[in-house]
């Protein structure tokens, strides 16, 4: 039986892979448990796949999933998860920024009863702009999601198979794995890890900017929505819809009152129109919620998610 599945997304990391493999082997051979290494080649244009295939010839614990093009880190992790046979999944970046020796620290936290342990790069070996934007991202995500950790996006994480089964990563959702897990009521914690500078190649997430910040906000909204409200979308749309409806209703009630008592609308036609607009918007949002509710109900009939 396999105990540990190490899942590694790879996009053009040929120079790093041999050292990474050596470091992983050093750590895991000592643990005396069966393990597998799953590399996902996310459309690399360098020799990454070739190097992994060569390693595979001498080590049967290596598995390679090869994408036909670059689909992003989230999809790569997701594809990796569906290949895993281990009870515990460890994810780490391929660029040697994460230190495989830290896995031992993560494992002690799992032994303490946590379902997911995330690395916390307290002393980050990245550029200033990256550290600043990362700081803002982490503080914002922690504030909005209510998950009290410092570093959401560390590439090094360990979690139980059950957690992976509940993570459906796409887009940029890999940044929110701790949020997704916590919202699914798994026990989540973090532990300080070593962070090393990138030796070879360059960061695939280097470009920063306002557009990126907005997208990050939308991604967080998605993360919260698909966890908090997936089961009860009508509550989300309904709450907003009902408030809109009530505001519109009060506006029009007021205009009707004036018309009935004074005989004219007293120039309050704009208010009447605004009221109509709010009522319509409200009804529309409530119906959207109900349709989402039907979809959610239909899906839950087909897929029984494990709550144990
Ligand atoms: N990666 C990937 N697909 C992508 C971009 C990145 O699989 O489209 C991998 C990359 O090879 C690395 C990890 O995701 O193993 C983290 O990427 P990177 O080091 O560029 O991110 P950073 O550390 O700069 O945030
Ligand atoms: Mg990196």
mmCIF file of N, CA, C and O in Angstrom, residues 82-138:
data_model
loop_
_atom_site.group_PDB
_atom_site.id
_atom_site.type_symbol
_atom_site.label_atom_id
_atom_site.label_comp_id
_atom_site.label_asym_id
_atom_site.label_seq_id
_atom_site.Cartn_x
_atom_site.Cartn_y
_atom_site.Cartn_z
ATOM 1 N N UNK A 82 -5.915 12.979 -9.375
ATOM 2 C CA UNK A 82 -6.692 11.814 -9.792
ATOM 3 C C UNK A 82 -5.806 10.599 -10.080
ATOM 4 O O UNK A 82 -6.320 9.488 -10.216
ATOM 5 N N UNK A 83 -4.497 10.809 -10.125
ATOM 6 C CA UNK A 83 -3.588 9.662 -10.327
ATOM 7 C C UNK A 83 -3.114 9.071 -8.997
ATOM 8 O O UNK A 83 -2.532 7.996 -8.967
ATOM 9 N N UNK A 84 -3.309 9.794 -7.897
ATOM 10 C CA UNK A 84 -2.680 9.388 -6.633
ATOM 11 C C UNK A 84 -3.291 8.118 -6.057
ATOM 12 O O UNK A 84 -4.497 7.903 -6.121
ATOM 13 N N UNK A 85 -2.406 7.311 -5.445
ATOM 14 C CA UNK A 85 -2.864 6.104 -4.774
ATOM 15 C C UNK A 85 -2.559 6.157 -3.273
ATOM 16 O O UNK A 85 -2.945 5.275 -2.525
ATOM 17 N N UNK A 86 -1.833 7.196 -2.860
ATOM 18 C CA UNK A 86 -1.423 7.273 -1.455
ATOM 19 C C UNK A 86 -2.504 7.805 -0.543
ATOM 20 O O UNK A 86 -3.473 8.415 -0.990
ATOM 21 N N UNK A 87 -2.322 7.580 0.775
ATOM 22 C CA UNK A 87 -3.291 8.094 1.747
ATOM 23 C C UNK A 87 -3.060 9.579 1.984
ATOM 24 O O UNK A 87 -3.952 10.311 2.381
ATOM 25 N N UNK A 88 -1.799 9.977 1.799
ATOM 26 C CA UNK A 88 -1.437 11.359 2.067
ATOM 27 C C UNK A 88 -0.844 11.962 0.805
ATOM 28 O O UNK A 88 -0.037 11.327 0.120
ATOM 29 N N UNK A 89 -1.251 13.178 0.500
ATOM 30 C CA UNK A 89 -0.745 13.820 -0.710
ATOM 31 C C UNK A 89 0.158 14.978 -0.328
ATOM 32 O O UNK A 89 -0.168 15.761 0.569
ATOM 33 N N UNK A 90 1.302 15.044 -0.961
ATOM 34 C CA UNK A 90 2.215 16.158 -0.722
ATOM 35 C C UNK A 90 2.406 16.870 -2.051
ATOM 36 O O UNK A 90 2.727 16.231 -3.057
ATOM 37 N N UNK A 91 2.158 18.182 -2.063
ATOM 38 C CA UNK A 91 2.422 18.904 -3.310
ATOM 39 C C UNK A 91 3.636 19.798 -3.094
ATOM 40 O O UNK A 91 3.865 20.294 -1.995
ATOM 41 N N UNK A 92 4.435 19.920 -4.120
ATOM 42 C CA UNK A 92 5.559 20.871 -4.041
ATOM 43 C C UNK A 92 5.917 21.359 -5.433
ATOM 44 O O UNK A 92 5.611 20.710 -6.441
ATOM 45 N N UNK A 93 6.526 22.549 -5.483
ATOM 46 C CA UNK A 93 6.917 23.104 -6.769
ATOM 47 C C UNK A 93 8.146 22.371 -7.289
ATOM 48 O O UNK A 93 8.904 21.780 -6.525
ATOM 49 N N UNK A 94 8.351 22.453 -8.601
ATOM 50 C CA UNK A 94 9.461 21.719 -9.205
ATOM 51 C C UNK A 94 10.737 22.549 -9.256
ATOM 52 O O UNK A 94 11.792 22.055 -9.625
ATOM 53 N N UNK A 95 10.648 23.829 -8.877
ATOM 54 C CA UNK A 95 11.774 24.734 -9.121
ATOM 55 C C UNK A 95 12.805 24.788 -7.992
ATOM 56 O O UNK A 95 13.640 25.689 -7.967
ATOM 57 N N UNK A 96 12.706 23.869 -7.045
ATOM 58 C CA UNK A 96 13.639 23.775 -5.915
ATOM 59 C C UNK A 96 13.462 24.916 -4.908
ATOM 60 O O UNK A 96 14.266 25.061 -3.995
ATOM 61 N N UNK A 97 12.392 25.724 -5.059
ATOM 62 C CA UNK A 97 12.165 26.782 -4.066
ATOM 63 C C UNK A 97 11.686 26.158 -2.754
ATOM 64 O O UNK A 97 11.987 26.651 -1.673
ATOM 65 N N UNK A 98 10.915 25.073 -2.859
ATOM 66 C CA UNK A 98 10.509 24.346 -1.659
ATOM 67 C C UNK A 98 11.592 23.338 -1.313
ATOM 68 O O UNK A 98 12.273 22.815 -2.179
ATOM 69 N N UNK A 99 11.719 23.081 -0.023
ATOM 70 C CA UNK A 99 12.749 22.160 0.446
ATOM 71 C C UNK A 99 12.089 20.842 0.890
ATOM 72 O O UNK A 99 11.351 20.818 1.870
ATOM 73 N N UNK A 100 12.331 19.749 0.154
ATOM 74 C CA UNK A 100 11.672 18.484 0.497
ATOM 75 C C UNK A 100 11.884 18.054 1.962
ATOM 76 O O UNK A 100 11.045 17.348 2.520
ATOM 77 N N UNK A 101 12.979 18.511 2.569
ATOM 78 C CA UNK A 101 13.202 18.118 3.971
ATOM 79 C C UNK A 101 12.123 18.647 4.906
ATOM 80 O O UNK A 101 11.884 18.090 5.969
ATOM 81 N N UNK A 102 11.460 19.723 4.484
ATOM 82 C CA UNK A 102 10.390 20.294 5.321
ATOM 83 C C UNK A 102 9.167 19.387 5.402
ATOM 84 O O UNK A 102 8.307 19.578 6.259
ATOM 85 N N UNK A 103 9.104 18.415 4.496
ATOM 86 C CA UNK A 103 7.952 17.509 4.502
ATOM 87 C C UNK A 103 7.814 16.841 5.872
ATOM 88 O O UNK A 103 6.704 16.655 6.384
ATOM 89 N N UNK A 104 8.953 16.549 6.501
ATOM 90 C CA UNK A 104 8.912 15.890 7.813
ATOM 91 C C UNK A 104 8.152 16.740 8.823
ATOM 92 O O UNK A 104 7.383 16.235 9.629
ATOM 93 N N UNK A 105 8.382 18.063 8.753
ATOM 94 C CA UNK A 105 7.666 18.981 9.658
ATOM 95 C C UNK A 105 6.171 18.937 9.385
ATOM 96 O O UNK A 105 5.351 18.911 10.291
ATOM 97 N N UNK A 106 5.840 18.948 8.091
ATOM 98 C CA UNK A 106 4.417 18.930 7.735
ATOM 99 C C UNK A 106 3.760 17.650 8.258
ATOM 100 O O UNK A 106 2.648 17.665 8.763
ATOM 101 N N UNK A 107 4.514 16.542 8.147
ATOM 102 C CA UNK A 107 3.936 15.258 8.551
ATOM 103 C C UNK A 107 3.653 15.207 10.050
ATOM 104 O O UNK A 107 2.678 14.581 10.479
ATOM 105 N N UNK A 108 4.487 15.897 10.857
ATOM 106 C CA UNK A 108 4.212 15.866 12.308
ATOM 107 C C UNK A 108 2.876 16.542 12.595
ATOM 108 O O UNK A 108 2.144 16.106 13.485
ATOM 109 N N UNK A 109 2.561 17.577 11.828
ATOM 110 C CA UNK A 109 1.272 18.268 12.027
ATOM 111 C C UNK A 109 0.097 17.373 11.617
ATOM 112 O O UNK A 109 -0.967 17.407 12.213
ATOM 113 N N UNK A 110 0.323 16.586 10.552
ATOM 114 C CA UNK A 110 -0.729 15.641 10.145
ATOM 115 C C UNK A 110 -0.938 14.632 11.272
ATOM 116 O O UNK A 110 -2.066 14.288 11.620
ATOM 117 N N UNK A 111 0.180 14.189 11.864
ATOM 118 C CA UNK A 111 0.074 13.252 12.990
ATOM 119 C C UNK A 111 -0.678 13.878 14.155
ATOM 120 O O UNK A 111 -1.315 13.187 14.939
ATOM 121 N N UNK A 112 -0.554 15.208 14.291
ATOM 122 C CA UNK A 112 -1.284 15.897 15.369
ATOM 123 C C UNK A 112 -2.783 15.960 15.101
ATOM 124 O O UNK A 112 -3.536 16.471 15.927
ATOM 125 N N UNK A 113 -3.195 15.499 13.929
ATOM 126 C CA UNK A 113 -4.639 15.445 13.666
ATOM 127 C C UNK A 113 -5.150 16.443 12.653
ATOM 128 O O UNK A 113 -6.360 16.542 12.438
ATOM 129 N N UNK A 114 -4.238 17.189 12.026
ATOM 130 C CA UNK A 114 -4.705 18.138 11.005
ATOM 131 C C UNK A 114 -4.932 17.421 9.681
ATOM 132 O O UNK A 114 -4.276 16.422 9.376
ATOM 133 N N UNK A 115 -5.866 17.939 8.884
ATOM 134 C CA UNK A 115 -6.152 17.335 7.584
ATOM 135 C C UNK A 115 -5.294 17.954 6.493
ATOM 136 O O UNK A 115 -4.983 17.323 5.502
ATOM 137 N N UNK A 116 -4.956 19.247 6.680
ATOM 138 C CA UNK A 116 -4.118 19.923 5.686
ATOM 139 C C UNK A 116 -3.101 20.811 6.387
ATOM 140 O O UNK A 116 -3.437 21.561 7.300
ATOM 141 N N UNK A 117 -1.853 20.669 5.998
ATOM 142 C CA UNK A 117 -0.805 21.526 6.546
ATOM 143 C C UNK A 117 -0.157 22.262 5.386
ATOM 144 O O UNK A 117 0.294 21.660 4.413
ATOM 145 N N UNK A 118 -0.125 23.583 5.500
ATOM 146 C CA UNK A 118 0.427 24.386 4.424
ATOM 147 C C UNK A 118 1.759 24.977 4.868
ATOM 148 O O UNK A 118 1.940 25.287 6.042
ATOM 149 N N UNK A 119 2.686 25.117 3.942
ATOM 150 C CA UNK A 119 3.957 25.739 4.284
ATOM 151 C C UNK A 119 3.793 27.241 4.450
ATOM 152 O O UNK A 119 2.959 27.847 3.791
ATOM 153 N N UNK A 120 4.579 27.813 5.334
ATOM 154 C CA UNK A 120 4.565 29.271 5.532
ATOM 155 C C UNK A 120 5.974 29.778 5.261
ATOM 156 O O UNK A 120 6.900 29.519 6.027
ATOM 157 N N UNK A 121 6.131 30.465 4.106
ATOM 158 C CA UNK A 121 7.451 30.972 3.731
ATOM 159 C C UNK A 121 7.687 32.284 4.478
ATOM 160 O O UNK A 121 7.454 33.353 3.957
ATOM 161 N N UNK A 122 8.153 32.128 5.719
ATOM 162 C CA UNK A 122 8.300 33.319 6.561
ATOM 163 C C UNK A 122 9.404 34.230 6.021
ATOM 164 O O UNK A 122 9.260 35.445 5.967
ATOM 165 N N UNK A 123 10.508 33.639 5.622
ATOM 166 C CA UNK A 123 11.574 34.432 4.999
ATOM 167 C C UNK A 123 11.617 34.094 3.524
ATOM 168 O O UNK A 123 12.284 33.165 3.097
ATOM 169 N N UNK A 124 10.880 34.860 2.746
ATOM 170 C CA UNK A 124 10.757 34.508 1.335
ATOM 171 C C UNK A 124 11.946 34.939 0.512
ATOM 172 O O UNK A 124 12.465 36.041 0.666
ATOM 173 N N UNK A 125 12.331 34.053 -0.389
ATOM 174 C CA UNK A 125 13.465 34.340 -1.256
ATOM 175 C C UNK A 125 12.952 34.795 -2.613
ATOM 176 O O UNK A 125 13.251 34.202 -3.639
ATOM 177 N N UNK A 126 12.141 35.841 -2.613
ATOM 178 C CA UNK A 126 11.601 36.346 -3.863
ATOM 179 C C UNK A 126 11.829 37.856 -3.950
ATOM 180 O O UNK A 126 12.215 38.492 -2.980
ATOM 181 N N UNK A 127 11.537 38.419 -5.105
ATOM 182 C CA UNK A 127 11.761 39.857 -5.299
ATOM 183 C C UNK A 127 10.828 40.671 -4.394
ATOM 184 O O UNK A 127 9.822 40.167 -3.902
ATOM 185 N N UNK A 128 11.194 41.956 -4.197
ATOM 186 C CA UNK A 128 10.414 42.810 -3.307
ATOM 187 C C UNK A 128 8.970 42.959 -3.803
ATOM 188 O O UNK A 128 8.025 42.821 -3.029
ATOM 189 N N UNK A 129 8.811 43.203 -5.119
ATOM 190 C CA UNK A 129 7.448 43.382 -5.639
ATOM 191 C C UNK A 129 6.614 42.132 -5.374
ATOM 192 O O UNK A 129 5.451 42.212 -5.000
ATOM 193 N N UNK A 130 7.232 40.987 -5.531
ATOM 194 C CA UNK A 130 6.499 39.747 -5.329
ATOM 195 C C UNK A 130 6.118 39.586 -3.850
ATOM 196 O O UNK A 130 5.025 39.136 -3.528
ATOM 197 N N UNK A 131 7.071 39.991 -2.970
ATOM 198 C CA UNK A 131 6.787 39.860 -1.543
ATOM 199 C C UNK A 131 5.670 40.807 -1.122
ATOM 200 O O UNK A 131 4.787 40.434 -0.363
ATOM 201 N N UNK A 132 5.703 42.025 -1.663
ATOM 202 C CA UNK A 132 4.673 43.006 -1.301
ATOM 203 C C UNK A 132 3.304 42.553 -1.816
ATOM 204 O O UNK A 132 2.319 42.508 -1.069
ATOM 205 N N UNK A 133 3.243 42.163 -3.098
ATOM 206 C CA UNK A 133 1.941 41.774 -3.640
ATOM 207 C C UNK A 133 1.435 40.523 -2.933
ATOM 208 O O UNK A 133 0.235 40.361 -2.688
ATOM 209 N N UNK A 134 2.366 39.649 -2.567
ATOM 210 C CA UNK A 134 1.996 38.433 -1.872
ATOM 211 C C UNK A 134 1.435 38.758 -0.483
ATOM 212 O O UNK A 134 0.459 38.152 -0.031
ATOM 213 N N UNK A 135 2.068 39.748 0.160
ATOM 214 C CA UNK A 135 1.623 40.162 1.486
ATOM 215 C C UNK A 135 0.175 40.668 1.407
ATOM 216 O O UNK A 135 -0.687 40.258 2.190
ATOM 217 N N UNK A 136 -0.078 41.530 0.394
ATOM 218 C CA UNK A 136 -1.421 42.090 0.241
ATOM 219 C C UNK A 136 -2.427 40.974 -0.055
ATOM 220 O O UNK A 136 -3.510 40.922 0.512
ATOM 221 N N UNK A 137 -2.017 40.073 -0.943
ATOM 222 C CA UNK A 137 -2.884 38.946 -1.302
ATOM 223 C C UNK A 137 -3.234 38.114 -0.062
ATOM 224 O O UNK A 137 -4.397 37.788 0.185
ATOM 225 N N UNK A 138 -2.207 37.811 0.721
ATOM 226 C CA UNK A 138 -2.434 36.954 1.891
ATOM 227 C C UNK A 138 -3.298 37.624 2.954
ATOM 228 O O UNK A 138 -4.183 36.997 3.525
#
